[in-house]
Structure formats: structure tokens, C-alpha cells
XYZ file of C-alpha atoms in Angstrom:
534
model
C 18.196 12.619 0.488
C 17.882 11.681 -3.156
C 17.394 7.981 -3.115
C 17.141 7.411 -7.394
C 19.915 6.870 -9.510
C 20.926 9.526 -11.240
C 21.649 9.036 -14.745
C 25.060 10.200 -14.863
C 26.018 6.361 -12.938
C 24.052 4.509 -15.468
C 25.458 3.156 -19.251
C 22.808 2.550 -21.901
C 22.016 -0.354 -23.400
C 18.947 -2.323 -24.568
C 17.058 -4.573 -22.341
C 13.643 -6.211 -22.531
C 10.805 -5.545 -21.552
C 9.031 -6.548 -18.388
C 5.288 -8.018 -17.544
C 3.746 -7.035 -14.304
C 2.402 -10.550 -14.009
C 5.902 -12.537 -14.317
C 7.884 -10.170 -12.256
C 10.417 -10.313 -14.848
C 13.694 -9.492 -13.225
C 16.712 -7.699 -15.038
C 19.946 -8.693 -13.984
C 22.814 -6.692 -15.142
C 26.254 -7.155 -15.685
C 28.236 -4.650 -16.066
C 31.671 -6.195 -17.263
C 30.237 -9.019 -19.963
C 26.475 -6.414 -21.111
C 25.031 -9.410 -21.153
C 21.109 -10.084 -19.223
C 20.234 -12.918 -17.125
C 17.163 -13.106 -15.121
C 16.604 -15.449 -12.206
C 14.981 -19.045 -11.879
C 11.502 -18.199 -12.334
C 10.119 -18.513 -15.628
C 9.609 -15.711 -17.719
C 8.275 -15.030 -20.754
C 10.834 -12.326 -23.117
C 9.641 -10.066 -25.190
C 11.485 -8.214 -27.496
C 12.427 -4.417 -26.171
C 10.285 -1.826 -28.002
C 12.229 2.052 -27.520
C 10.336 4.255 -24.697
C 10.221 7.298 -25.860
C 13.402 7.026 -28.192
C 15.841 6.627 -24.937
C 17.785 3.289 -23.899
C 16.180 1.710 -20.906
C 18.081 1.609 -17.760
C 21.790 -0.176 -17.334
C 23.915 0.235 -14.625
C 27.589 0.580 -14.270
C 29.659 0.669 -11.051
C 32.519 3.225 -11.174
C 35.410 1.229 -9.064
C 38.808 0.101 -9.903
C 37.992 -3.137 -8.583
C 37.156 -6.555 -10.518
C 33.641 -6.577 -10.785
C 31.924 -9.345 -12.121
C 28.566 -8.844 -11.462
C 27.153 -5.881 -9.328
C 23.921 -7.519 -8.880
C 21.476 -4.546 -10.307
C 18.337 -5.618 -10.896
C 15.274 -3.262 -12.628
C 11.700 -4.733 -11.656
C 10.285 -2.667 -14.809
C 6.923 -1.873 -15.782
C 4.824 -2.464 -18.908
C 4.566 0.342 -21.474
C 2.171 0.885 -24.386
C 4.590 0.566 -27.300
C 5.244 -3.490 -25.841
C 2.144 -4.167 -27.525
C 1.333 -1.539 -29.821
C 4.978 -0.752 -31.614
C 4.083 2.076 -34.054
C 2.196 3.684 -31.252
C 3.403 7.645 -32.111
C 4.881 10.284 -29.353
C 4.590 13.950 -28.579
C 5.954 16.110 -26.366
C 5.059 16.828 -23.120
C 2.859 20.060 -22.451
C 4.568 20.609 -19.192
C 7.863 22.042 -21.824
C 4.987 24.781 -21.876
C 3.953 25.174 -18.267
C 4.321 28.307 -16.770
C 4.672 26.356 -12.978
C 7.546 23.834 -14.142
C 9.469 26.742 -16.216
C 11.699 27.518 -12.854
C 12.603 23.667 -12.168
C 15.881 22.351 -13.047
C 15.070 19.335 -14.323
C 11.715 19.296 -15.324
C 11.886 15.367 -16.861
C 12.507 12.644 -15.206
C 15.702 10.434 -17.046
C 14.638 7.234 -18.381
C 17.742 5.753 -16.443
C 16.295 6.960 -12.834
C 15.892 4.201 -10.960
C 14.896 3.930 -7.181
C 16.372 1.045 -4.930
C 14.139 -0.982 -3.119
C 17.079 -1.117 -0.061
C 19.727 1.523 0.617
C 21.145 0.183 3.451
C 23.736 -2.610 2.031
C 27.037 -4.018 2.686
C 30.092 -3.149 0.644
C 30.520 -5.844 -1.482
C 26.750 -7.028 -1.180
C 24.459 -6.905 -4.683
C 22.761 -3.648 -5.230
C 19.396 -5.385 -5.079
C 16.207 -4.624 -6.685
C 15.288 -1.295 -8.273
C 12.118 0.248 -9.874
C 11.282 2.672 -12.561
C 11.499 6.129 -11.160
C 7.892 7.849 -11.321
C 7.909 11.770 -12.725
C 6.971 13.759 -15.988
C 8.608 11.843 -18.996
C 9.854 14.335 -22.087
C 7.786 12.358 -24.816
C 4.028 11.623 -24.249
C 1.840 9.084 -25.630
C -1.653 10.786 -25.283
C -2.762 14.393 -27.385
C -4.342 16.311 -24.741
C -7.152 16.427 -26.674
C -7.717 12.806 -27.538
C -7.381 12.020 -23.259
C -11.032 10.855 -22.334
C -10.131 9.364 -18.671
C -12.204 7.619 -15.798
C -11.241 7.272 -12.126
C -12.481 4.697 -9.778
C -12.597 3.671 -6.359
C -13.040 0.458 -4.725
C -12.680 -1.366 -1.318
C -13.218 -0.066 2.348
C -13.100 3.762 2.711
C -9.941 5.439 4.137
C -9.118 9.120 4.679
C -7.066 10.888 1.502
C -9.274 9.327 -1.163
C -11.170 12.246 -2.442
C -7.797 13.973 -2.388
C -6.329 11.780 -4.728
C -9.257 12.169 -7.191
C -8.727 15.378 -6.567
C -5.249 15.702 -7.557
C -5.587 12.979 -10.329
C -8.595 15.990 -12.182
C -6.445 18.533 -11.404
C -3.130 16.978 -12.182
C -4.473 15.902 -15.708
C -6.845 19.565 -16.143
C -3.829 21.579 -15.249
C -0.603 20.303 -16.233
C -1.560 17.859 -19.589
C -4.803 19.940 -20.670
C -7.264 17.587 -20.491
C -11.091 18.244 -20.391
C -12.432 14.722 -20.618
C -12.565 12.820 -17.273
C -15.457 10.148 -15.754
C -15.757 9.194 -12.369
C -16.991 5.390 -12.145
C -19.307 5.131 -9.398
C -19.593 2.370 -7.498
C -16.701 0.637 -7.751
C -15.898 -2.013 -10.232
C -19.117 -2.593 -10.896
C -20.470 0.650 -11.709
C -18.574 0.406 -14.651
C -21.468 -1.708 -16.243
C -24.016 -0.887 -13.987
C -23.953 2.687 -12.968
C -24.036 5.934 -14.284
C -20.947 8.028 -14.623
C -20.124 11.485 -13.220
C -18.501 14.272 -15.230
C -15.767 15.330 -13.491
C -13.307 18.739 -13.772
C -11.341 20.931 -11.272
C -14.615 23.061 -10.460
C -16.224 19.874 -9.360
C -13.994 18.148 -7.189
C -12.360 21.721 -5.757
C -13.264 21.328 -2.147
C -14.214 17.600 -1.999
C -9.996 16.888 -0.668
C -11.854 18.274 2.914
C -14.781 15.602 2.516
C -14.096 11.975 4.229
C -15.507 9.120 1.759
C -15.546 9.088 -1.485
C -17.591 10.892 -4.061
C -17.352 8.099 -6.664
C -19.297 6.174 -4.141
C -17.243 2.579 -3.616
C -17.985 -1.367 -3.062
C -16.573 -4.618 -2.856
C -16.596 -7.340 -5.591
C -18.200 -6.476 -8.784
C -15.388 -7.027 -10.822
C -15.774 -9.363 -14.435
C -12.892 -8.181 -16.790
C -14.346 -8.602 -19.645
C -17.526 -6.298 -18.762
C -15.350 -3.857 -17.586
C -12.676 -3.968 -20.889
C -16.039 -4.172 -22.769
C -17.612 -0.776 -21.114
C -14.194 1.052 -21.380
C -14.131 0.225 -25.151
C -17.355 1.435 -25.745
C -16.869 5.016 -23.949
C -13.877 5.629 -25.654
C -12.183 5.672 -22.364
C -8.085 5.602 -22.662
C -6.562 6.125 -19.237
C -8.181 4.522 -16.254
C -7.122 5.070 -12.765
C -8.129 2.651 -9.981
C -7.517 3.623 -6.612
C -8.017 0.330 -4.146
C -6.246 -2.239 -1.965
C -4.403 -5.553 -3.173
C -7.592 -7.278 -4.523
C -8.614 -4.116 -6.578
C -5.026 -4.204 -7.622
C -5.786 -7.554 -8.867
C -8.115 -6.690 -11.049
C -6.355 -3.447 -12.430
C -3.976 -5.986 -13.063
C -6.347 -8.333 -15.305
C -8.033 -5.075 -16.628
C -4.827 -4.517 -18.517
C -4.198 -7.952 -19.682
C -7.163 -7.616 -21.306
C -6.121 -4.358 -22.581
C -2.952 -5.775 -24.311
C -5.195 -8.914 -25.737
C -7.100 -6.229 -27.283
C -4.528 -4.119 -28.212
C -6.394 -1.199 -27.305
C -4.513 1.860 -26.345
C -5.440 2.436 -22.696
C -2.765 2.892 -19.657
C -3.968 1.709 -16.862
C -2.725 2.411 -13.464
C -3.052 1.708 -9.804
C -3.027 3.794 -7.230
C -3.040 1.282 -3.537
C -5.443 1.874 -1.190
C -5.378 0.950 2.367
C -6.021 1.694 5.987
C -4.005 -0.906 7.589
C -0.319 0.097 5.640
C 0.082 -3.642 4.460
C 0.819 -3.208 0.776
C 4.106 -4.621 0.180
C 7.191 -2.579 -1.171
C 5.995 1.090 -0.812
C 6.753 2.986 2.133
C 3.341 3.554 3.016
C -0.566 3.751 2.064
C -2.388 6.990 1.820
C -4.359 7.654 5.025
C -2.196 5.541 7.331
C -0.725 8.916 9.060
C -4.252 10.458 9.441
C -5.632 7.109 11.378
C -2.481 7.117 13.529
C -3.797 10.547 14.624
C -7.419 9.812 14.994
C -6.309 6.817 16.951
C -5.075 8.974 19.224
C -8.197 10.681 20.457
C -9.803 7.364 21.088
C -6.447 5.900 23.414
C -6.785 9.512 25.186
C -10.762 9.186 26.088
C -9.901 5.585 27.378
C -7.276 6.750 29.575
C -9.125 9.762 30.886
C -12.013 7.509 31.905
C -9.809 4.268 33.307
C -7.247 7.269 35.408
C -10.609 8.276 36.280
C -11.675 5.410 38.388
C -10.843 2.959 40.794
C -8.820 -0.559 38.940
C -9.810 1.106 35.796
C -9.127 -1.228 32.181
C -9.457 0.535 28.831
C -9.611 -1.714 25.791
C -9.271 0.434 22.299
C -9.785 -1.732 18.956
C -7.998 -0.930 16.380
C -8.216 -1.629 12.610
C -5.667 -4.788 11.615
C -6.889 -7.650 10.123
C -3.032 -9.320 9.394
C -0.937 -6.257 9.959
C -0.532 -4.128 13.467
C 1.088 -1.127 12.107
C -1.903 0.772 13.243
C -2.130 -0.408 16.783
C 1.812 -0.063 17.058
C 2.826 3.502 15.650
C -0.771 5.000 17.390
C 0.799 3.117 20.992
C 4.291 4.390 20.375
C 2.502 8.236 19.600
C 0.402 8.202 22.406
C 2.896 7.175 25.408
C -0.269 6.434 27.881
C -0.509 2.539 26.232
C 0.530 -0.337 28.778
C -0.081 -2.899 26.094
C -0.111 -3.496 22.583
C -1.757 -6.893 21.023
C -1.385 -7.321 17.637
C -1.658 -10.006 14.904
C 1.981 -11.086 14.145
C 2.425 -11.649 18.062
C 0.435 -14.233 20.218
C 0.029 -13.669 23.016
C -1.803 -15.630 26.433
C -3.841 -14.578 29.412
C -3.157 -17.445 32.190
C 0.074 -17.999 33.824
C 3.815 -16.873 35.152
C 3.757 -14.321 32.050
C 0.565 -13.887 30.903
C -1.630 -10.719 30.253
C -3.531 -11.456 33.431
C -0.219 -10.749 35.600
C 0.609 -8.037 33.460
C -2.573 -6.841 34.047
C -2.944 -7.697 37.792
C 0.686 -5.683 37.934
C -0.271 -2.816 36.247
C -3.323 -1.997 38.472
C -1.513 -2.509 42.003
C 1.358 -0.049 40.647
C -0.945 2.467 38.538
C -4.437 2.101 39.292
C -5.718 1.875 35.777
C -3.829 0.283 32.454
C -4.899 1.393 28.645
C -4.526 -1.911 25.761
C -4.468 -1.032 22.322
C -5.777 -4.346 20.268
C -5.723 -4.719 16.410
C -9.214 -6.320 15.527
C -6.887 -9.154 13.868
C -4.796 -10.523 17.089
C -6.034 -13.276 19.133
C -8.598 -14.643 16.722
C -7.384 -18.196 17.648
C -8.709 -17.682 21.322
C -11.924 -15.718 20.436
C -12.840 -18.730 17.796
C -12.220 -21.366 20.812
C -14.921 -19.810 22.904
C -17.326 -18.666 20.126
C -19.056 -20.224 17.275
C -16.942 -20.690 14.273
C -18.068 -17.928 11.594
C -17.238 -19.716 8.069
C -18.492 -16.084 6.344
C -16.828 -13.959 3.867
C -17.532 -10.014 2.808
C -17.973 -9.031 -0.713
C -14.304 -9.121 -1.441
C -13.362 -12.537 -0.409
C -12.346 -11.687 3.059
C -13.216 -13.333 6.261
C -15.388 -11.782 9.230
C -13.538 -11.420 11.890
C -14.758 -12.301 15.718
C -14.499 -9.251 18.028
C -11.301 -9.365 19.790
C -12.285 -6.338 21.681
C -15.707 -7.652 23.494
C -14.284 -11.158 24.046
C -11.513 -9.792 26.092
C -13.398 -7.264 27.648
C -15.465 -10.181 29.026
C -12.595 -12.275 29.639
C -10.472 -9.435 31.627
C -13.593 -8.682 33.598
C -14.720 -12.109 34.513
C -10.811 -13.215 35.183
C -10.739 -10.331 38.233
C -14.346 -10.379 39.308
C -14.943 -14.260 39.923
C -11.064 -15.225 40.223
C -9.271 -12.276 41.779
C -12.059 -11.219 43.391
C -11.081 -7.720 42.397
C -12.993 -4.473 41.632
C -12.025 -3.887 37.989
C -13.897 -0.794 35.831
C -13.640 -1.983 32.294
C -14.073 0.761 29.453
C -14.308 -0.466 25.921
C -13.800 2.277 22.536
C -14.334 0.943 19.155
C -13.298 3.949 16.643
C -13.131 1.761 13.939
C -15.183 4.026 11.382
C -14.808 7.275 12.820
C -11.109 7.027 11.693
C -12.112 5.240 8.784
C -14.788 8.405 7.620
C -12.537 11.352 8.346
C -10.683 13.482 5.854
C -7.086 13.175 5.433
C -4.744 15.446 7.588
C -2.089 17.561 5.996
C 0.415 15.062 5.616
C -1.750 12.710 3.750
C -2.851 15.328 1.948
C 0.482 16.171 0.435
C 1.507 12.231 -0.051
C -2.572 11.572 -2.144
C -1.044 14.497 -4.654
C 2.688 13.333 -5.150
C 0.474 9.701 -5.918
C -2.377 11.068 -8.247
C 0.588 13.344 -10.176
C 2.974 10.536 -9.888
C 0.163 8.114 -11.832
C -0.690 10.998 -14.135
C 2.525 11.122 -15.075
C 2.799 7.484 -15.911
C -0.154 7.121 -18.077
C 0.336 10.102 -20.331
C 3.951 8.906 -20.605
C 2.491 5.480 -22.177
C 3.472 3.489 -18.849
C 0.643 0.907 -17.863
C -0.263 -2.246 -16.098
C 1.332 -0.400 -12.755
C 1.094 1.109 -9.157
C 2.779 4.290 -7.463
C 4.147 4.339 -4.555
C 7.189 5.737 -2.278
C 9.934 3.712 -1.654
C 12.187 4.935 0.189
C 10.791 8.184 0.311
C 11.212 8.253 -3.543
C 8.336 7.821 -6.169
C 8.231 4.734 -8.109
C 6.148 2.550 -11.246
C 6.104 -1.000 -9.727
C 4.508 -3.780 -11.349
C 1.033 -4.446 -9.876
C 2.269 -8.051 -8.783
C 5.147 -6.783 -6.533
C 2.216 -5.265 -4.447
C -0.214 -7.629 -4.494
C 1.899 -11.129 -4.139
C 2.322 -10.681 -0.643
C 1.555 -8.694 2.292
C 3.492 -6.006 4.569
C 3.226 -7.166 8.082
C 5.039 -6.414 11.349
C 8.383 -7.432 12.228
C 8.949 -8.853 15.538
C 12.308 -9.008 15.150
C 12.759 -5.792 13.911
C 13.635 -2.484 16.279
C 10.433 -0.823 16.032
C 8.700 -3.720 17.629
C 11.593 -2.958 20.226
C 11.125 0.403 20.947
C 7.607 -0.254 21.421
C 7.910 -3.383 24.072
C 10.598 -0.552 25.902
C 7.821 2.077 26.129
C 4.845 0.234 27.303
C 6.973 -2.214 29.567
C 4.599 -5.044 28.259
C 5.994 -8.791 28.234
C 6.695 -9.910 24.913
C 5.120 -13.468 25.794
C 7.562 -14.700 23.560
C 11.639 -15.649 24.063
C 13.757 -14.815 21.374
C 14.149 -18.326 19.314
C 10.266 -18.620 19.657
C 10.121 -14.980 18.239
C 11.889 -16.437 15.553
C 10.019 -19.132 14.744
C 6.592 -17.655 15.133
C 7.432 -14.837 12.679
C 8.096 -17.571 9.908
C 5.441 -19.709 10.429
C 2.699 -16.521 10.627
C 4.518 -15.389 7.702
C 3.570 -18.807 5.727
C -0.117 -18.216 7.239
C -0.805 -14.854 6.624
C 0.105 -15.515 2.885
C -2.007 -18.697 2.543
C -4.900 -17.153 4.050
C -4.540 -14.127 1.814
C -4.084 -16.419 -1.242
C -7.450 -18.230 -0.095
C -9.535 -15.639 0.710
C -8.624 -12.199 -1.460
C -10.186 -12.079 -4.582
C -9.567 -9.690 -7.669
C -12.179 -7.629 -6.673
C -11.416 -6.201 -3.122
């Protein structure tokens, strides 16, 4: 289902331009043509033509009295903002033998993608976002591309397929010879080498986990960085990393525009644990739901395997379950599911003890899947506070998975007087090292084309992503200003409480309020502890 707006609904009509950093909303009317944007504060700037076609207006066909349909375009920086006399050619891919069958080859500069399709009838049509694609005008001469790729943050399966598809995408379909890989992360930039990169290289590395840029945390000091790309003549960057790194792409191109250098810069998010805000989904989340799989199997062949037998499987989560819940729902042989957004408590009419004392009379043996974020509250009551921070700004987490191994175990041996086999499986960075499936595969190219495709049209200053299964530019601060976390009150939190038959340990109006007050948290410890350089 086509999920863009097709430019046949939309009028056009100037508008201004939009800065990643204030979020800049436009608000159209389609009765007075006249903009308003909401209370925050923005700063306007003038509109500059992209690629000599009106930006995006919308107009509701309907008989009715419309005042104000409530469209709103979340747009995305572009070259000529900053640099107005900045000249455009056409795109190559008028010449490509591969796009000569498609129908519409360009994207519309009216597509736009809405950020939520299900609405009522007379409700606002919300926010929308640039649609991503092949523009008809480019900004870039093939031959004048000299391009560097980097990669930063935690490893996750899919991204050596996306600098694979990024070489290839630029190689095959724009002509371009020149492209770097940064290695190191951000700080390879002024302290490493660089690697030469072109389709030969990078053919088969898409079946490699890792990377092959080599990554890190921290490292990041704009000006170095704006300083280093300056001097190597570099004029597209592409930085594939999570919402710190996105950070820092984001102060990389502010830099950019203070310089009024032409380089597009764009993001491509990065991260195991599917909590970027806005897109759909992160590359790799579908091949660790798999791999999760193969751990939650082993632990329930080895607890049906013996007598009162526990399993505890830790999965990766540090604020967001989505891990731990779509690898219980896939596997069907979970009893429990603890994750960050719910508490939970062992003791009493309720608790995971009973559930757990329950489970064993019926069964015999009980599987618990545990994001390595839940339950840090108890595990820091009963251990030594840990006041340390990784390279990126984040805090270390306390086991979850050995402190309630220890507490399940000493709970039924000292309490219950109970015979209880306890198996533990930490898969952490065997999911973590493996190459992307076939799935993610396919999603790391429709990113690295989709980003291609922004730069050379001029776009910069933005991410790619899905939403709602349909490629978009956002601006780097939609992604990084908050983070995506699981809903309790939402029905896929439902459907998994109905398969694994687990309590909730929650009623409904505490449900409620616990989902808006770890909301609050989870942002001000992000906030605190990510920095620009994750």
C-alpha cells in the first residue's frame, strides 16, 4: 500500500525552509495559503527553489468547509538554503539502463509520507516528511563526488551491507569513483588512515558480521572532523550510527553551513535495540529477533530436560524491550517476558515467585526472556552502586540476568525448599556479531540508496528511514530528541501477556501511570547520559 502523497492531491506554493535542529513545523492551510508554525520558536529562513519545483502544499479535495486540514511537512535542510547560486544537473539515472523500464523513475518534490495513517475523519492530517527517492535535478557532477562513509557505536548485523549498498549505490547508479571509508569511527577521521573503497572491494563483505570500517565510541570534536573533511576534499559524508552519532552528524553539518562548504551530509540510524524514534524500524532488528531465537530454544531444551528446570535468556535492551518482546512472541516456548518499560516484583500474592512456583508444579520447567535493562532498580538495591559510563556517555548496566538467577535459585532452595535446575544463556554478542539475514539485507539497501539519493539530490543535515513502510528524509532531531520505547498500553504488549500467560504485575490505572512517569525517566536519563558521540 502506497503510503506517500501523490502529487496529483498536492497545490504548489512556496514555503520556507526547515532546520533539522528547530524542528521547524509547516502548517498549511489550504483555504487562506497562508503558513503558521506552532509555539516553539523557530528561526525562518527565506525559501531557496529545490531543484526549480515548488515545495510541498497540500489541498483537501471535499465539498466541505475546510478551514484548516492540519498538514504539516517536518522538512529537511537542502544545500541551496545556504549556498543559493549552488548550480544543478540532471540526474544520470535519465541514462540508466536498470531504471529505463520504471514508470516513474523520480520521485515528485510534492511526495510526502505521513507519520500516522490511521486517523479520524475530521481529525488533522498530522505530520508528514519529505519522501526519500531519486530527485530529477542533482547537485553533485559525478565526477567532482569524492565521498567517505563511517561507522560508529556498538556493532549490529546489516552494517557492512549498508556500506555495501551506499559504494555500490553511488559506483553504479551516479558514476562515482571516489569513495573513503573512515575507520574508526568519529575519530578516525583525524586520527586514522582511510580505506579506498569501490564495488570490487566491498563485493562480498554484506555476508561478513562487523564492520570493515572498524567502529568506536566517542571521538567526536566537530571542528576536527569539519577541519579533516575540508582538507580531503570530501563532499558527501555518510554516517551510519545510533542517536548520539546522529548527534554529531547533526553538528557536523552545522558546521558545514557555518562554513558554507558544499557537503551533504546524511545519517543513516544504527541500532540493535529498534529505539530510534519515528522510523519503523533499525537495520538488524529482524536478524537479532532470529538469533534470539536459537538461544530461547537451547534454554528450553535444557530446562524440559530436567527436573524443576528455570531458563533465564538476557537479552539486549537498555530502555527499550522490543527485542525481548517480538523474540518471546516468535518463539511461543517463553513463560515470561521482563522488560524495561514494565516493573515488575518477585515476593507476594502476584509476584514472579508464584508465577514461577506455578509454572513448575503445572509444566515442570518455565523459560524467562529478560532485557539487560529491566529491573535495574532491584539489582542496584542488592549490589554496589556502579556510577560508570562507556565511551559514549552511557551507563553500565548491573546484570539483570545473574542477579536473578541467584535470586530465583536461592528463593526455592532455602525458602521453598525446592529442587530447582537453573540454566542461564547470555547471547548478547553472538547476535550482536552475525551478518544480517535476508530481510535486513534488503531494508540496509533501500537505506544506503535511499541516502544516496538524498545527498546527490543536494538534501543534507538528515536521516532515512521507513515510516510506515515508506522511505523518508527526516530531520536528524526528530530521531534523536527522544526515544522509541514499548507501549504497555498498546496491543502488542497484549498479545504478548495472552501468549505467555504471565501476570502483568500491574492493574490497568497503574499501567497508566507507570508508562508516563518511565516515559519522563527514560528521556531524562537519555538527555543526561548520551552524548554526540555514541
Amino acid at each position: 500500500m502506497d503510503l506517500s502523497i501523490s502529487s496529483r492531491s498536492l497545490s504548489r506554493s512556496p514555503s520556507p525552509s526547515i532546520s533539522p535542529f528547530n524542528s521547524k513545523r509547516m502548517i498549511l492551510n489550504p483555504v487562506f495559503h497562508k503558513f503558521s508554525f506552532d509555539s516553539r520558536n523557530f528561526k525562518i529562513k527565506p525559501l531557496v527553489s529545490r531543484q526549480n519545483r515548488p515545495a510541498v502544499v497540500a489541498v483537501r479535495a471535499s465539498n466541505q468547509n475546510v478551514h484548516n486540514d492540519g498538514f504539516v511537512l517536518e522538512d529537511v535542510p537542502h544545500l541551496t538554503n545556504f549556498l543559493p547560486d549552488l548550480p544543478s544537473y540532471p540526474n544520470p539515472l535519465k541514462k540508466s539502463q536498470a531504471y529505463a523500464v520504471v514508470k516513474q523513475t523520480f520521485v515528485s518534490p510534492e511526495d510526502a509520507v505521513a507519520q500516522n495513517i490511521v486517523i479520524q475523519k475530521d481529525s488533522p492530517r498530522g505530520v508528514h516528511f519529505r519522501r526519500a527517492g531519486p530527485r530529477e535535478k542533482v547537485y553533485f557532477k559525478s565526477d567532482e563526488v569524492r565521498a567517505c562513509i563511517v561507522t560508529c557505536g556498538g556493532l549490529c548485523p546489516g552494517i557492512n551491507t549498508v556500506i555495501r549498498e551506499i559504494v555500490c549505490g553511488l559506483s553504479y547508479m551516479y558514476g562515482v569513483d571516489e569513495i573513503l571509508g573512515i575507520e574508526g569511527g568519529y575519530r578516525g577521521f583525524y586520527s586514522k588512515n582511510t580505506l579506498t573503497l569501490s564495488p570490487k572491494v566491498v563485493n562480498d563483505i554484506h555476508k561478513r558480521g562487523g564492520t570493515i570500517l572498524c567502529t568506536s565510541r566517542g571521538g567526536h570534536d566537530t571542528n576536527k572532523i569539519v577541519d579533516n573533511i575540508e582538507d580531503r576534499g570530501i563532499n558527501q559524508v555518510y554516517i551510519i550510527g545510533g542517536d548520539g552519532t546522529q548527534k554529531g552528524a547533526a553538528l557536523i553539518y552545522k558546521e558545514v553551513e557555518k562554513r558554507g562548504l558544499q557537503v551533504a551530509v546524511a545519517g543513516i540510524p544504527k541500532t540493535i535495540d529498534n529505539d530510534i524514534a519515528v522510523i519503523d524500524k533499525s537495520f538488524g532488528f529482524d536478524t537479532a529477533v532470529e538469533e534470539a531465537q536459537r538461544a530461547i530454544n537451547a534454554a528450553h531444551v535444557e530446562v524440559e530436560s530436567v527436573e524443576n528446570g528455570v531458563g533465564i535468556v538476557k537479552l539486549m535492551g537498555r530502555y527499550s524491550g522490543f527485542i525481548s518482546m517480538y523474540a518471546t512472541l516468535a518463539s511461543r516456548d517463553v513463560d515470561c517476558c521482563l522488560i524495561p518499560e514494565s516493573p515488575f516484583y518477585l515476593e507476594g500474592p502476584g509476584g514472579l515467585f508464584e508465577f514461577i512456583e506455578r509454572q513448575l508444579k503445572e509444566n515442570g520447567h518455565m523459560v524467562i526472556v529478560v532485557a539487560e535493562g529491566a529491573g535495574q532498580e532491584f539489582v542496584a538495591q542488592s549490589m554496589p552502586a556502579v556510577d560508570e559510563k562507556d565511551a559514549s556517555g552511557n551507563r553500565l548496566l548491573l546484570d539483570i540476568g545473574l542477579w536473578l538467577t541467584q535470586k530465583i535459585k536461592d528463593h526455592f532452595t532455602k525458602v521453598q525448599k525446592m529442587t530447582i535446575n537453573m540454566k542461564y544463556i547470555d547471547p548478547t554478542y553472538m547476535i550482536r556479531a552475525i551478518p544480517s539475514n535476508g530481510s535486513d539485507n534488503i531494508y540496509c539497501t533501500l537505506l544506503a540508496h535511499s541516502a544516496v539519493h538524498g545527498a546527490m539530490a543536494g538534501f543534507t543535515g538528515f536521516t532515512v528511514g521507513p515510516v510506515n513502510s515508506r522511505h523518508a528524509y527526516i530531520p536528524i532531531a526528530r530521531v534523536t530528541e527522544t526515544q522509541k520505547t514499548v507501549k504497555l498500553t498498546d496491543r502488542m504488549w497484549a498479545r504478548l501477556l495472552a501468549s505467555t500467560n504471565q501476570p502483568s504485575f500491574l492493574n490497568c490505572s497503574e499501567v497508566l501511570h507507570h508508562q508516563e512517569k518511565a516515559g519522563r525517566k527514560t528521556t531524562e536519563v537519555i538527555n543526561s547520559e548520551r552524548t554526540t558521540s555514541t
